mmCIF file of C-alpha atoms in Angstrom:
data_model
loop_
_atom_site.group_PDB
_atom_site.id
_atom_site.type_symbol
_atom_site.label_atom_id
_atom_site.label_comp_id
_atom_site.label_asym_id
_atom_site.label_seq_id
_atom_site.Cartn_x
_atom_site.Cartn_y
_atom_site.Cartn_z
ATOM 1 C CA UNK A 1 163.136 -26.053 22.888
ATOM 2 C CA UNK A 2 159.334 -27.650 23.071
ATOM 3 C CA UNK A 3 159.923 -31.386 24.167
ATOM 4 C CA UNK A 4 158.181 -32.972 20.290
ATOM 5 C CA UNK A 5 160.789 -30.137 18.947
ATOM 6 C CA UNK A 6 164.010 -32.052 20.676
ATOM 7 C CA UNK A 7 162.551 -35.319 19.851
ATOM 8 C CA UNK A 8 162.335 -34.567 16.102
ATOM 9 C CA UNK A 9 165.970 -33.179 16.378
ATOM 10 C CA UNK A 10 167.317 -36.089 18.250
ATOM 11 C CA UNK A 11 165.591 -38.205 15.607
ATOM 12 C CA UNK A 12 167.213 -35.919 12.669
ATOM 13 C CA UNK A 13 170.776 -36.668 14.118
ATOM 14 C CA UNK A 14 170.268 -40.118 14.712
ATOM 15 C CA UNK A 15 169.395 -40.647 10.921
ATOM 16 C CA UNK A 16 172.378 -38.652 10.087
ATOM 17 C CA UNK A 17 174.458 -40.856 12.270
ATOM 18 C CA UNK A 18 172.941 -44.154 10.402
ATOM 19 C CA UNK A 19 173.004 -42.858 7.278
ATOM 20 C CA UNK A 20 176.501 -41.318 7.087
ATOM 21 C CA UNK A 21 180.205 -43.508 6.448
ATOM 22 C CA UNK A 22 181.657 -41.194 9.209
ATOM 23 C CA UNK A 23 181.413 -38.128 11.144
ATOM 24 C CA UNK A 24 183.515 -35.616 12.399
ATOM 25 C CA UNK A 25 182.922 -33.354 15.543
ATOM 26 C CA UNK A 26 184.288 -29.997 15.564
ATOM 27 C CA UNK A 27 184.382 -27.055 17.703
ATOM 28 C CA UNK A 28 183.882 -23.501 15.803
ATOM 29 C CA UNK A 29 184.238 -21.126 18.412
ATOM 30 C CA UNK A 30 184.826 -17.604 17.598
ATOM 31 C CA UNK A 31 183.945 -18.064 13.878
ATOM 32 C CA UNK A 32 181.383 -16.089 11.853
ATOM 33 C CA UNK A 33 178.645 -17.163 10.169
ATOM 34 C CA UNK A 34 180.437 -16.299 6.633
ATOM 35 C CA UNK A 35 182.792 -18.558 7.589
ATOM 36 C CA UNK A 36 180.703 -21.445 8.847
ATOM 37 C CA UNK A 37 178.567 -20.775 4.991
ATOM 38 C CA UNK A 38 182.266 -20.707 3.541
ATOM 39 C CA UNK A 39 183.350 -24.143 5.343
ATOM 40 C CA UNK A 40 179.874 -25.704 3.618
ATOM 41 C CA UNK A 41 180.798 -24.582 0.553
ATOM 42 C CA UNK A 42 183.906 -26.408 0.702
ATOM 43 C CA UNK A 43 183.552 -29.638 1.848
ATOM 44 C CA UNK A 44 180.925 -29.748 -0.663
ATOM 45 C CA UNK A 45 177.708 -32.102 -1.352
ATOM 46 C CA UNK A 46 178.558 -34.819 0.261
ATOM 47 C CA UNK A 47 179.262 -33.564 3.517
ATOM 48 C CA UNK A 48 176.412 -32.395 5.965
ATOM 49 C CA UNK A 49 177.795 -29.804 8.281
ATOM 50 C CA UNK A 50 175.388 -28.855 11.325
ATOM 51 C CA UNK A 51 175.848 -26.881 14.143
ATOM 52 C CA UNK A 52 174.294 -29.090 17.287
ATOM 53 C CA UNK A 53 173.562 -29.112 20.642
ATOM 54 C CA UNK A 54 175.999 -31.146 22.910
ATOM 55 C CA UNK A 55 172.711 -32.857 25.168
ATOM 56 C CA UNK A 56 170.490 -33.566 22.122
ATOM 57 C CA UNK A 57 173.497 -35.228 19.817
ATOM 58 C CA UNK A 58 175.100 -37.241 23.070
ATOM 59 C CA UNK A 59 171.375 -39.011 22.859
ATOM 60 C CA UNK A 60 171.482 -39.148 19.272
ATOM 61 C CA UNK A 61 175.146 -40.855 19.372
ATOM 62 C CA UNK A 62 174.031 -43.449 21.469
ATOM 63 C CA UNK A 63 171.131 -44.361 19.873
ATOM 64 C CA UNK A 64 173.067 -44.738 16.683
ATOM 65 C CA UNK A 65 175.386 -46.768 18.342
ATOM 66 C CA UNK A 66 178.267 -44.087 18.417
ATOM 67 C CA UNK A 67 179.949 -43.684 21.932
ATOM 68 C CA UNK A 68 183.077 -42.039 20.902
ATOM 69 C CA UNK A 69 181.853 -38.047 21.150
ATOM 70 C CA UNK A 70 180.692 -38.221 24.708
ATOM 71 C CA UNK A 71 183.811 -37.146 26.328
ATOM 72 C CA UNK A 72 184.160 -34.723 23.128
ATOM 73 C CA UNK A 73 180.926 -32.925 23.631
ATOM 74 C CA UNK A 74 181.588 -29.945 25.245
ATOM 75 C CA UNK A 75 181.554 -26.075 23.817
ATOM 76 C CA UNK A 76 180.008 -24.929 20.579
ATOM 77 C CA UNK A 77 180.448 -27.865 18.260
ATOM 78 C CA UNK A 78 178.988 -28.867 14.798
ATOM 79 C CA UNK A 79 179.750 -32.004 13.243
ATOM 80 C CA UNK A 80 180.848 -32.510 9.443
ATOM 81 C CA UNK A 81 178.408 -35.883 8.441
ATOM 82 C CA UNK A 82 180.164 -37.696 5.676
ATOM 83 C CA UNK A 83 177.985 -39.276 2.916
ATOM 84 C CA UNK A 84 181.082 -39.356 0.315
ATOM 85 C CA UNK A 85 184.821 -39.930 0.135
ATOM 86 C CA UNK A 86 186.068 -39.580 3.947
ATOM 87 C CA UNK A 87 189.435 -38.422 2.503
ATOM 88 C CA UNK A 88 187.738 -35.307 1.099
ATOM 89 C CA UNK A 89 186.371 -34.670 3.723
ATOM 90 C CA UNK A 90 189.129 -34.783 5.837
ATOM 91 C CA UNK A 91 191.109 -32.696 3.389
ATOM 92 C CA UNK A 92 188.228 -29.875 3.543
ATOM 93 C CA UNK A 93 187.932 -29.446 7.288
ATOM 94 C CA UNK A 94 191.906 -29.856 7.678
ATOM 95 C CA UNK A 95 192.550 -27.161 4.898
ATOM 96 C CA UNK A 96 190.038 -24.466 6.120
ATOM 97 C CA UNK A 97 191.270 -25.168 10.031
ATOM 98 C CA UNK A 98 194.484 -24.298 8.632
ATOM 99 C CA UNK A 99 193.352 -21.022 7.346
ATOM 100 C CA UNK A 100 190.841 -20.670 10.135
ATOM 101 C CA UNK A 101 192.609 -21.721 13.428
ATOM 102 C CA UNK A 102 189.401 -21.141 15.314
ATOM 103 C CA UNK A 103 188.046 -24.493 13.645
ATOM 104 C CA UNK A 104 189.480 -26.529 16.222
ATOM 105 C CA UNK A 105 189.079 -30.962 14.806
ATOM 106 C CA UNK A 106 188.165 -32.800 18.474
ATOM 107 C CA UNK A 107 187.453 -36.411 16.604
ATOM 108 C CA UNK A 108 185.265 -38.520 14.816
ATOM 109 C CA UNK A 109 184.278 -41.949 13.848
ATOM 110 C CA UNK A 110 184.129 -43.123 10.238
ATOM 111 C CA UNK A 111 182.485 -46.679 9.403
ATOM 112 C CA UNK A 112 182.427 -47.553 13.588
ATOM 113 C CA UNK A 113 185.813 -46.925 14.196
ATOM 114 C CA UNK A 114 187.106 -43.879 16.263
ATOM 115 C CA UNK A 115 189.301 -42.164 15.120
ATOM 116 C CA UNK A 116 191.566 -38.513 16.746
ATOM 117 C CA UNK A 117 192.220 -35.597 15.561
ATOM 118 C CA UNK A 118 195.748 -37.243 14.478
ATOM 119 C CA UNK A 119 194.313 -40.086 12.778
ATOM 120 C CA UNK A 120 191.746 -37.852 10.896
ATOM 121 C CA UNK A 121 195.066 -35.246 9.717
ATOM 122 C CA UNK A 122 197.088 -39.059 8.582
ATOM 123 C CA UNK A 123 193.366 -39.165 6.510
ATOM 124 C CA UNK A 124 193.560 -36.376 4.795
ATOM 125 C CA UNK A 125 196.801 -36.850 3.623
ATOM 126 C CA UNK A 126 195.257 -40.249 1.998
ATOM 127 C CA UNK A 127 194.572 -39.390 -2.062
ATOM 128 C CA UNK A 128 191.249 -39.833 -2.592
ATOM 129 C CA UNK A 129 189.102 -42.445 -3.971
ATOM 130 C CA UNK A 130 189.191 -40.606 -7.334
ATOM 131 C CA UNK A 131 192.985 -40.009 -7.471
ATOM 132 C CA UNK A 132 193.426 -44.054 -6.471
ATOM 133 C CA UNK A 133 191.009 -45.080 -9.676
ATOM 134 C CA UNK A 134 192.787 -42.699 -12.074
ATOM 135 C CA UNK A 135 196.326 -44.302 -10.860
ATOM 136 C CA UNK A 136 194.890 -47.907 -11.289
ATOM 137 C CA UNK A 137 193.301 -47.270 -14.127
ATOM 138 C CA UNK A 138 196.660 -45.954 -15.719
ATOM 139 C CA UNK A 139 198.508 -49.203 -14.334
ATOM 140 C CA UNK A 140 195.660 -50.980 -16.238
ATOM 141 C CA UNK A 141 195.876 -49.781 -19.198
ATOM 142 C CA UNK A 142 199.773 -49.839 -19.134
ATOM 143 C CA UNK A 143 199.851 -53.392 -18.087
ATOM 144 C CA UNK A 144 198.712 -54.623 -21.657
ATOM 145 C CA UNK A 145 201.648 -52.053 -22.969
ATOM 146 C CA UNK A 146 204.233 -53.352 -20.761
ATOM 147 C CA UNK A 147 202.731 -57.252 -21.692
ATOM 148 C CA UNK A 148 203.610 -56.199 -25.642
ATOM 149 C CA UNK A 149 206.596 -55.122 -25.490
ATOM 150 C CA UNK A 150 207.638 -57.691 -22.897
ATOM 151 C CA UNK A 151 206.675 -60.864 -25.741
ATOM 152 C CA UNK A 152 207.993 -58.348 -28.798
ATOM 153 C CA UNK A 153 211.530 -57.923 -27.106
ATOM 154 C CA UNK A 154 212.335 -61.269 -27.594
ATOM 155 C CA UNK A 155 211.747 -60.947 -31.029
ATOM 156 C CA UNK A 156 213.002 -58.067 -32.287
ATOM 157 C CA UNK A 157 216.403 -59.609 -30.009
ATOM 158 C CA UNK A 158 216.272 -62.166 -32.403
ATOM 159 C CA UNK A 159 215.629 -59.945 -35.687
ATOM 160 C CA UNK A 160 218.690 -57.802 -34.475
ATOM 161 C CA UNK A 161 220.464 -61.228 -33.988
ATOM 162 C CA UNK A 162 219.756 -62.757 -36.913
ATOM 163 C CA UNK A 163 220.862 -59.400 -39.333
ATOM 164 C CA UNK A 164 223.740 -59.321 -37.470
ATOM 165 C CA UNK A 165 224.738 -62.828 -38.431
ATOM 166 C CA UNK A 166 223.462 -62.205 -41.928
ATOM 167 C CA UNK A 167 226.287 -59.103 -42.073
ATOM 168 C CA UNK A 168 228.505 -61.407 -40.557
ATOM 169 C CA UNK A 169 228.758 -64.262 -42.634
ATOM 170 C CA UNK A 170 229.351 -62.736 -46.410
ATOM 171 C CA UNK A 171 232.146 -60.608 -44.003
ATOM 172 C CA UNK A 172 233.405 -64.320 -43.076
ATOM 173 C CA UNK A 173 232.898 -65.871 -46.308
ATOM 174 C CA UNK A 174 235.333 -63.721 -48.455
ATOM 175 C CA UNK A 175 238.423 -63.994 -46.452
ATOM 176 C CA UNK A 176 237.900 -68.010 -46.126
ATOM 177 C CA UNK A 177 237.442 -67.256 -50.392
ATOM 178 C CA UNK A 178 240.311 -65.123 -50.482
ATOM 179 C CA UNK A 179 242.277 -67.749 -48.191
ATOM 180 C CA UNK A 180 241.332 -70.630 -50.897
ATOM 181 C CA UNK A 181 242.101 -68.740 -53.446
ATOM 182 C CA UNK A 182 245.988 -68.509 -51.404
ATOM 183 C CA UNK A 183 246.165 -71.743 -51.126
ATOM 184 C CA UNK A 184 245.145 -72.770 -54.689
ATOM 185 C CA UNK A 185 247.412 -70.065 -56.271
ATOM 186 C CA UNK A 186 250.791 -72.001 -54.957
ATOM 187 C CA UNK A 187 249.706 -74.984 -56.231
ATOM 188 C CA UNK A 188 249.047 -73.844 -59.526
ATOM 189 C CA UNK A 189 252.215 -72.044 -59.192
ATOM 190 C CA UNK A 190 254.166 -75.428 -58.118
ATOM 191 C CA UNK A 191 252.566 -77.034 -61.492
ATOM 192 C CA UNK A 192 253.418 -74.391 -63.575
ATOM 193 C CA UNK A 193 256.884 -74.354 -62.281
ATOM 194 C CA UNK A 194 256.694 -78.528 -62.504
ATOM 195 C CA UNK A 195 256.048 -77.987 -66.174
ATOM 196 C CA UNK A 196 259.024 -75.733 -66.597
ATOM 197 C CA UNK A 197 261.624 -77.590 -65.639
ATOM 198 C CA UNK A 198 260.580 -80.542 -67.286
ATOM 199 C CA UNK A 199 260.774 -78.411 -70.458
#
């Protein structure tokens, strides 16, 4: 490669270094290039994955500030740059390594931090950005729910409360009536019988 031709391709991967959240550096030995067009296809838009040379993207990395693919930089290697949602991402490259076991995930970096080939398979287990928004935006939106019924419980307690005392009292009131109406009957009886004997 012509010396102005490495320059411009150091310069390309710098920019993709600065302009990406993170980056992930794989090594894709042994697969075809069907598979490498496949591997695009799924990880999508937001994901930039190029096929580099080890020399020209150690110089890139370092003047992007990135140190953590030196010691990773060795055998055919492309790295995924990640415009979007890292957890994608991650899910993309660790489902098609999965299915491809020639994809082989050395490392990356994502927002300055390095991360392993662990730490990036913990990422992709992560739900994505989307997923997280749908979940709060339920929670949201059931919050004002859960707020209603919380101040109507008390209330309809107190409506169930207050018909059940309603029920209650003409239940109480007729034996008390029936229980005055006892009492008065021997003391009409008494009177009657009063009036008898004095006859």
């Amino acid at each position: 490669m012509a010396r102005p031709d490495k320059a411009a391709a150091v310069a390309e991967l710098t920019d993709e270094f600065r302009s990406s959240n993170g980056a992930v550096l794989t090594e894709y030995r042994g697969l075809t290039v069907a598979q490498l067009k496949e591997l695009r296809t799924a990880l999508g838009d937001d994901v930039n994955y190029a096929v580099v040379k080890n020399t020209l993207t150690k110089i890139a990395a370092k003047e992007a500030g990135v140190d953590t693919f030196d010691s990773l930089l060795e055998g055919p290697s492309a790295i995924a740059f990640i415009k979007g949602d890292p957890v994608v991402a991650a899910k993309g490259l660790r489902d098609f390594a999965k299915a491809n076991p020639l994809l082989v995930i050395k490392g990356g970096v994502l927002e300055g931090k390095a991360l392993g080939s662990d730490e990036i398979s913990k990422l992709a287990d992560l739900e994505s950005r989307e997923v997280l928004l749908a979940k709060l935006a339920g929670a949201m939106k059931a919050a004002p729910q859960q707020a209603v019924s919380l101040f109507a419980a008390p209330l309809q307690q107190a409506a169930r409360l207050f018909a059940a005392l309603q029920e209650k009292l003409p239940a109480e009131a007729a034996p008390a009536a029936d229980v005055q109406d006892a009492a008065e009957a021997p003391a009409e009886a008494s009177s009657e019988e009063t009036a008898a004997a004095d006859s």
